Amino acid sequence: YRIQITKMAADLLKKPSSTSSQHQNKKVECADSLFDYLFAAMIDTLRTGGDQGPRKEELLAETVRAIGFDVGYRLAESIAQGRVLAAESLEVNVMKFICKEFWIEIFKKQIDKLQTNNQGVFVLRDAKFRWLAPFTANDESTRRAAATVLNFPCGLIKGALENLGINSTVQAEVAPAVPSCSFTIKIRRSGSGSSSSASLSAR
């Protein structure tokens, strides 16, 4: 199931090419709608068919992240093909790639704000994250449902970074004003200590 979902999701998120802009827009809208349906069905299937014990939600989150990782890894390989990311300041260049080319490919917009503490911590902010658009309320149950959805893009980002040679942890946070959210990326460097205490600056 995971392999099938990964392939279908990657195919739908990788925008089709077309010589006609009008035709292209229709194909993109169709692919987006199909992905939304696939994603909702995936969450429902995993929730009802998976472990029903006390770790149910935790295991659901882990599975959604794992599928997102596989999809992100595939997409990064496809999107970055033919591009050269300079070895100097590689981490910053890779993050800019994620914020621009990678995000545009999936969401037709780039990340609204990128910040870093220059010590391996990056925060990506999306003011209107498309996959949170259905969540209009601002109560606790809505925020829990939104957090489940955000496990997938956390996996997407981590998988893409892994493909580009960067080991990381990725956590998401739902902003008070949904559909705004942020993703905090901490790069795992061998022999490095905590890098979360320094202040963030824009890039």
PDB file of C-alpha atoms in Angstrom:
ATOM      1  CA  TYR A   1       0.000   0.000   0.000  1.00  0.00           C
ATOM      2  CA  ARG A   2       2.766   2.426   0.941  1.00  0.00           C
ATOM      3  CA  ILE A   3       4.611   1.876  -2.354  1.00  0.00           C
ATOM      4  CA  GLN A   4       1.435   2.383  -4.383  1.00  0.00           C
ATOM      5  CA  ILE A   5       0.460   5.557  -2.492  1.00  0.00           C
ATOM      6  CA  THR A   6       3.992   6.945  -2.812  1.00  0.00           C
ATOM      7  CA  LYS A   7       4.041   6.496  -6.582  1.00  0.00           C
ATOM      8  CA  MET A   8       0.555   7.948  -7.091  1.00  0.00           C
ATOM      9  CA  ALA A   9       1.212  10.936  -4.824  1.00  0.00           C
ATOM     10  CA  ALA A  10       4.558  11.709  -6.470  1.00  0.00           C
ATOM     11  CA  ASP A  11       2.994  11.508  -9.926  1.00  0.00           C
ATOM     12  CA  LEU A  12       0.173  13.876  -8.946  1.00  0.00           C
ATOM     13  CA  LEU A  13       2.400  16.402  -7.174  1.00  0.00           C
ATOM     14  CA  LYS A  14       4.886  16.522 -10.063  1.00  0.00           C
ATOM     15  CA  LYS A  15       3.094  19.005 -12.281  1.00  0.00           C
ATOM     16  CA  PRO A  16       2.473  17.856 -15.887  1.00  0.00           C
ATOM     17  CA  SER A  17       4.070  19.723 -18.778  1.00  0.00           C
ATOM     18  CA  SER A  18       2.040  21.130 -21.647  1.00  0.00           C
ATOM     19  CA  THR A  19       2.586  23.482 -24.569  1.00  0.00           C
ATOM     20  CA  SER A  20      -0.693  25.267 -23.868  1.00  0.00           C
ATOM     21  CA  SER A  21      -0.915  27.363 -20.687  1.00  0.00           C
ATOM     22  CA  GLN A  22      -4.690  26.899 -20.569  1.00  0.00           C
ATOM     23  CA  HIS A  23      -4.316  23.152 -20.973  1.00  0.00           C
ATOM     24  CA  GLN A  24      -1.539  23.161 -18.376  1.00  0.00           C
ATOM     25  CA  ASN A  25      -3.727  24.969 -15.821  1.00  0.00           C
ATOM     26  CA  LYS A  26      -6.561  22.477 -16.277  1.00  0.00           C
ATOM     27  CA  LYS A  27      -4.206  19.528 -15.871  1.00  0.00           C
ATOM     28  CA  VAL A  28      -2.692  21.066 -12.732  1.00  0.00           C
ATOM     29  CA  GLU A  29      -6.124  21.719 -11.216  1.00  0.00           C
ATOM     30  CA  CYS A  30      -7.135  18.147 -11.988  1.00  0.00           C
ATOM     31  CA  ALA A  31      -3.923  16.756 -10.459  1.00  0.00           C
ATOM     32  CA  ASP A  32      -4.404  18.895  -7.324  1.00  0.00           C
ATOM     33  CA  SER A  33      -7.996  17.705  -6.902  1.00  0.00           C
ATOM     34  CA  LEU A  34      -6.984  14.076  -7.384  1.00  0.00           C
ATOM     35  CA  PHE A  35      -4.185  14.458  -4.844  1.00  0.00           C
ATOM     36  CA  ASP A  36      -6.551  16.029  -2.291  1.00  0.00           C
ATOM     37  CA  TYR A  37      -8.886  13.052  -2.719  1.00  0.00           C
ATOM     38  CA  LEU A  38      -5.993  10.569  -2.526  1.00  0.00           C
ATOM     39  CA  PHE A  39      -4.588  12.216   0.595  1.00  0.00           C
ATOM     40  CA  ALA A  40      -7.961  12.260   2.399  1.00  0.00           C
ATOM     41  CA  ALA A  41      -8.550   8.608   1.471  1.00  0.00           C
ATOM     42  CA  MET A  42      -5.053   7.689   2.668  1.00  0.00           C
ATOM     43  CA  ILE A  43      -5.583   9.302   6.088  1.00  0.00           C
ATOM     44  CA  ASP A  44      -8.976   7.640   6.445  1.00  0.00           C
ATOM     45  CA  THR A  45      -7.627   4.219   5.428  1.00  0.00           C
ATOM     46  CA  LEU A  46      -4.650   4.445   7.764  1.00  0.00           C
ATOM     47  CA  ARG A  47      -6.794   5.670  10.655  1.00  0.00           C
ATOM     48  CA  THR A  48      -9.499   2.998  10.344  1.00  0.00           C
ATOM     49  CA  GLY A  49      -7.351   0.112   9.187  1.00  0.00           C
ATOM     50  CA  GLY A  50      -4.251   0.635  11.300  1.00  0.00           C
ATOM     51  CA  ASP A  51      -3.417   0.020  14.946  1.00  0.00           C
ATOM     52  CA  GLN A  52      -6.368   0.907  17.184  1.00  0.00           C
ATOM     53  CA  GLY A  53      -4.442   0.845  20.457  1.00  0.00           C
ATOM     54  CA  PRO A  54      -3.305   3.720  22.679  1.00  0.00           C
ATOM     55  CA  ARG A  55      -0.539   4.650  20.200  1.00  0.00           C
ATOM     56  CA  LYS A  56      -3.017   4.938  17.319  1.00  0.00           C
ATOM     57  CA  GLU A  57      -2.453   8.636  16.551  1.00  0.00           C
ATOM     58  CA  GLU A  58       1.307   8.385  17.066  1.00  0.00           C
ATOM     59  CA  LEU A  59       1.581   5.467  14.636  1.00  0.00           C
ATOM     60  CA  LEU A  60      -0.660   7.287  12.152  1.00  0.00           C
ATOM     61  CA  ALA A  61       1.648  10.316  12.282  1.00  0.00           C
ATOM     62  CA  GLU A  62       4.734   8.129  11.785  1.00  0.00           C
ATOM     63  CA  THR A  63       3.197   6.388   8.764  1.00  0.00           C
ATOM     64  CA  VAL A  64       2.058   9.640   7.137  1.00  0.00           C
ATOM     65  CA  ARG A  65       5.537  11.120   7.649  1.00  0.00           C
ATOM     66  CA  ALA A  66       7.164   8.007   6.180  1.00  0.00           C
ATOM     67  CA  ILE A  67       5.005   8.193   3.051  1.00  0.00           C
ATOM     68  CA  GLY A  68       5.735  11.916   2.785  1.00  0.00           C
ATOM     69  CA  PHE A  69       9.462  11.148   3.066  1.00  0.00           C
ATOM     70  CA  ASP A  70       9.311   8.676   0.174  1.00  0.00           C
ATOM     71  CA  VAL A  71       7.357  11.143  -1.984  1.00  0.00           C
ATOM     72  CA  GLY A  72       9.680  14.049  -1.132  1.00  0.00           C
ATOM     73  CA  TYR A  73      12.756  11.968  -1.932  1.00  0.00           C
ATOM     74  CA  ARG A  74      11.340  11.079  -5.363  1.00  0.00           C
ATOM     75  CA  LEU A  75      10.218  14.622  -6.132  1.00  0.00           C
ATOM     76  CA  ALA A  76      13.560  16.197  -5.182  1.00  0.00           C
ATOM     77  CA  GLU A  77      15.368  13.817  -7.481  1.00  0.00           C
ATOM     78  CA  SER A  78      13.057  14.783 -10.343  1.00  0.00           C
ATOM     79  CA  ILE A  79      12.883  18.546  -9.696  1.00  0.00           C
ATOM     80  CA  ALA A  80      16.604  18.993  -8.997  1.00  0.00           C
ATOM     81  CA  GLN A  81      17.658  17.046 -12.087  1.00  0.00           C
ATOM     82  CA  GLY A  82      20.109  19.125 -14.098  1.00  0.00           C
ATOM     83  CA  ARG A  83      20.452  21.773 -11.388  1.00  0.00           C
ATOM     84  CA  VAL A  84      23.775  22.417  -9.704  1.00  0.00           C
ATOM     85  CA  LEU A  85      23.730  23.522  -6.059  1.00  0.00           C
ATOM     86  CA  ALA A  86      27.018  25.181  -5.149  1.00  0.00           C
ATOM     87  CA  ALA A  87      28.976  23.283  -2.501  1.00  0.00           C
ATOM     88  CA  GLU A  88      29.840  26.572  -0.822  1.00  0.00           C
ATOM     89  CA  SER A  89      27.007  27.435   1.573  1.00  0.00           C
ATOM     90  CA  LEU A  90      25.337  24.180   0.520  1.00  0.00           C
ATOM     91  CA  GLU A  91      22.802  24.157   3.356  1.00  0.00           C
ATOM     92  CA  VAL A  92      21.548  27.657   2.550  1.00  0.00           C
ATOM     93  CA  ASN A  93      21.430  26.913  -1.174  1.00  0.00           C
ATOM     94  CA  VAL A  94      19.470  23.706  -0.580  1.00  0.00           C
ATOM     95  CA  MET A  95      16.999  25.527   1.693  1.00  0.00           C
ATOM     96  CA  LYS A  96      16.479  28.188  -0.957  1.00  0.00           C
ATOM     97  CA  PHE A  97      15.829  25.414  -3.468  1.00  0.00           C
ATOM     98  CA  ILE A  98      13.219  23.884  -1.132  1.00  0.00           C
ATOM     99  CA  CYS A  99      11.579  27.278  -0.558  1.00  0.00           C
ATOM    100  CA  LYS A 100      11.427  28.176  -4.226  1.00  0.00           C
ATOM    101  CA  GLU A 101      11.636  25.458  -6.902  1.00  0.00           C
ATOM    102  CA  PHE A 102      10.441  22.577  -4.721  1.00  0.00           C
ATOM    103  CA  TRP A 103       7.556  24.526  -3.150  1.00  0.00           C
ATOM    104  CA  ILE A 104       6.488  26.086  -6.461  1.00  0.00           C
ATOM    105  CA  GLU A 105       6.409  22.670  -8.121  1.00  0.00           C
ATOM    106  CA  ILE A 106       3.982  21.382  -5.495  1.00  0.00           C
ATOM    107  CA  PHE A 107       1.999  24.451  -4.412  1.00  0.00           C
ATOM    108  CA  LYS A 108       2.457  26.913  -7.314  1.00  0.00           C
ATOM    109  CA  LYS A 109       3.939  29.452  -4.870  1.00  0.00           C
ATOM    110  CA  GLN A 110       7.157  29.822  -2.951  1.00  0.00           C
ATOM    111  CA  ILE A 111       7.597  29.862   0.811  1.00  0.00           C
ATOM    112  CA  ASP A 112       6.654  33.274   2.207  1.00  0.00           C
ATOM    113  CA  LYS A 113       9.536  33.594   4.649  1.00  0.00           C
ATOM    114  CA  LEU A 114      12.791  31.772   5.367  1.00  0.00           C
ATOM    115  CA  GLN A 115      14.724  32.404   8.576  1.00  0.00           C
ATOM    116  CA  THR A 116      17.865  30.846   9.998  1.00  0.00           C
ATOM    117  CA  ASN A 117      20.064  31.206  13.067  1.00  0.00           C
ATOM    118  CA  ASN A 118      23.095  30.363  10.875  1.00  0.00           C
ATOM    119  CA  GLN A 119      23.746  27.366  13.121  1.00  0.00           C
ATOM    120  CA  GLY A 120      21.749  24.716  11.302  1.00  0.00           C
ATOM    121  CA  VAL A 121      18.197  25.770  12.191  1.00  0.00           C
ATOM    122  CA  PHE A 122      15.854  27.011   9.464  1.00  0.00           C
ATOM    123  CA  VAL A 123      12.233  28.106   9.781  1.00  0.00           C
ATOM    124  CA  LEU A 124      10.012  28.087   6.694  1.00  0.00           C
ATOM    125  CA  ARG A 125       6.750  30.022   6.957  1.00  0.00           C
ATOM    126  CA  ASP A 126       3.795  29.588   4.613  1.00  0.00           C
ATOM    127  CA  ALA A 127       1.072  32.190   5.222  1.00  0.00           C
ATOM    128  CA  LYS A 128      -1.547  30.321   3.179  1.00  0.00           C
ATOM    129  CA  PHE A 129      -0.682  26.656   3.188  1.00  0.00           C
ATOM    130  CA  ARG A 130      -3.043  25.069   0.661  1.00  0.00           C
ATOM    131  CA  TRP A 131      -3.504  21.749   2.455  1.00  0.00           C
ATOM    132  CA  LEU A 132      -4.782  23.602   5.554  1.00  0.00           C
ATOM    133  CA  ALA A 133      -7.324  25.663   3.615  1.00  0.00           C
ATOM    134  CA  PRO A 134     -10.256  23.371   4.573  1.00  0.00           C
ATOM    135  CA  PHE A 135      -9.611  24.017   8.286  1.00  0.00           C
ATOM    136  CA  THR A 136     -11.557  27.224   8.899  1.00  0.00           C
ATOM    137  CA  ALA A 137     -12.326  26.810  12.601  1.00  0.00           C
ATOM    138  CA  ASN A 138      -9.774  27.560  15.303  1.00  0.00           C
ATOM    139  CA  ASP A 139     -10.659  25.042  18.012  1.00  0.00           C
ATOM    140  CA  GLU A 140      -8.604  22.241  19.522  1.00  0.00           C
ATOM    141  CA  SER A 141     -10.051  19.432  17.371  1.00  0.00           C
ATOM    142  CA  THR A 142      -9.380  21.432  14.202  1.00  0.00           C
ATOM    143  CA  ARG A 143      -5.786  22.059  15.240  1.00  0.00           C
ATOM    144  CA  ARG A 144      -5.269  18.351  15.951  1.00  0.00           C
ATOM    145  CA  ALA A 145      -6.617  17.457  12.508  1.00  0.00           C
ATOM    146  CA  ALA A 146      -4.383  20.117  10.928  1.00  0.00           C
ATOM    147  CA  ALA A 147      -1.376  18.704  12.792  1.00  0.00           C
ATOM    148  CA  THR A 148      -2.099  15.271  11.284  1.00  0.00           C
ATOM    149  CA  VAL A 149      -2.097  16.784   7.799  1.00  0.00           C
ATOM    150  CA  LEU A 150       1.209  18.575   8.452  1.00  0.00           C
ATOM    151  CA  ASN A 151       2.971  15.275   9.091  1.00  0.00           C
ATOM    152  CA  PHE A 152       2.943  14.699   5.336  1.00  0.00           C
ATOM    153  CA  PRO A 153       4.775  17.918   4.300  1.00  0.00           C
ATOM    154  CA  CYS A 154       7.200  17.358   7.196  1.00  0.00           C
ATOM    155  CA  GLY A 155       8.038  14.053   5.546  1.00  0.00           C
ATOM    156  CA  LEU A 156       8.156  15.713   2.119  1.00  0.00           C
ATOM    157  CA  ILE A 157      10.746  18.234   3.292  1.00  0.00           C
ATOM    158  CA  LYS A 158      12.853  15.675   5.159  1.00  0.00           C
ATOM    159  CA  GLY A 159      12.833  13.293   2.180  1.00  0.00           C
ATOM    160  CA  ALA A 160      13.796  16.053  -0.249  1.00  0.00           C
ATOM    161  CA  LEU A 161      16.646  17.181   2.010  1.00  0.00           C
ATOM    162  CA  GLU A 162      17.855  13.588   2.411  1.00  0.00           C
ATOM    163  CA  ASN A 163      17.980  13.223  -1.374  1.00  0.00           C
ATOM    164  CA  LEU A 164      20.076  16.391  -1.550  1.00  0.00           C
ATOM    165  CA  GLY A 165      22.540  15.107   1.041  1.00  0.00           C
ATOM    166  CA  ILE A 166      21.230  16.792   4.193  1.00  0.00           C
ATOM    167  CA  ASN A 167      20.159  14.824   7.266  1.00  0.00           C
ATOM    168  CA  SER A 168      17.570  16.701   9.300  1.00  0.00           C
ATOM    169  CA  THR A 169      14.605  16.709  11.649  1.00  0.00           C
ATOM    170  CA  VAL A 170      11.461  18.586  10.614  1.00  0.00           C
ATOM    171  CA  GLN A 171       8.652  19.785  12.864  1.00  0.00           C
ATOM    172  CA  ALA A 172       5.541  21.740  11.899  1.00  0.00           C
ATOM    173  CA  GLU A 173       3.474  24.231  13.850  1.00  0.00           C
ATOM    174  CA  VAL A 174      -0.013  25.472  13.061  1.00  0.00           C
ATOM    175  CA  ALA A 175      -0.191  29.247  13.415  1.00  0.00           C
ATOM    176  CA  PRO A 176      -3.065  30.854  15.366  1.00  0.00           C
ATOM    177  CA  ALA A 177      -4.462  32.055  12.036  1.00  0.00           C
ATOM    178  CA  VAL A 178      -5.059  28.886   9.994  1.00  0.00           C
ATOM    179  CA  PRO A 179      -4.037  28.152   7.185  1.00  0.00           C
ATOM    180  CA  SER A 180      -0.741  29.778   8.168  1.00  0.00           C
ATOM    181  CA  CYS A 181       1.936  27.379   9.420  1.00  0.00           C
ATOM    182  CA  SER A 182       5.675  27.007   9.825  1.00  0.00           C
ATOM    183  CA  PHE A 183       8.231  24.224   9.460  1.00  0.00           C
ATOM    184  CA  THR A 184      11.308  24.132  11.688  1.00  0.00           C
ATOM    185  CA  ILE A 185      14.231  22.254  10.177  1.00  0.00           C
ATOM    186  CA  LYS A 186      17.216  21.280  12.307  1.00  0.00           C
ATOM    187  CA  ILE A 187      20.181  19.967  10.366  1.00  0.00           C
ATOM    188  CA  ARG A 188      21.918  17.005  11.945  1.00  0.00           C
ATOM    189  CA  ARG A 189      25.642  17.522  11.740  1.00  0.00           C
ATOM    190  CA  SER A 190      28.019  14.876  13.056  1.00  0.00           C
ATOM    191  CA  GLY A 191      29.525  15.992  16.335  1.00  0.00           C
ATOM    192  CA  SER A 192      27.379  19.130  16.617  1.00  0.00           C
ATOM    193  CA  GLY A 193      25.525  20.180  19.725  1.00  0.00           C
ATOM    194  CA  SER A 194      22.260  22.023  20.130  1.00  0.00           C
ATOM    195  CA  SER A 195      21.805  24.903  17.720  1.00  0.00           C
ATOM    196  CA  SER A 196      18.356  26.170  18.655  1.00  0.00           C
ATOM    197  CA  SER A 197      19.264  28.950  21.076  1.00  0.00           C
ATOM    198  CA  ALA A 198      20.550  31.594  18.674  1.00  0.00           C
ATOM    199  CA  SER A 199      18.192  34.186  17.226  1.00  0.00           C
ATOM    200  CA  LEU A 200      16.754  33.749  13.749  1.00  0.00           C
ATOM    201  CA  SER A 201      17.470  36.068  10.845  1.00  0.00           C
ATOM    202  CA  ALA A 202      15.826  36.299   7.419  1.00  0.00           C
ATOM    203  CA  ARG A 203      17.553  35.007   4.292  1.00  0.00           C
TER     204      ARG A 203
END
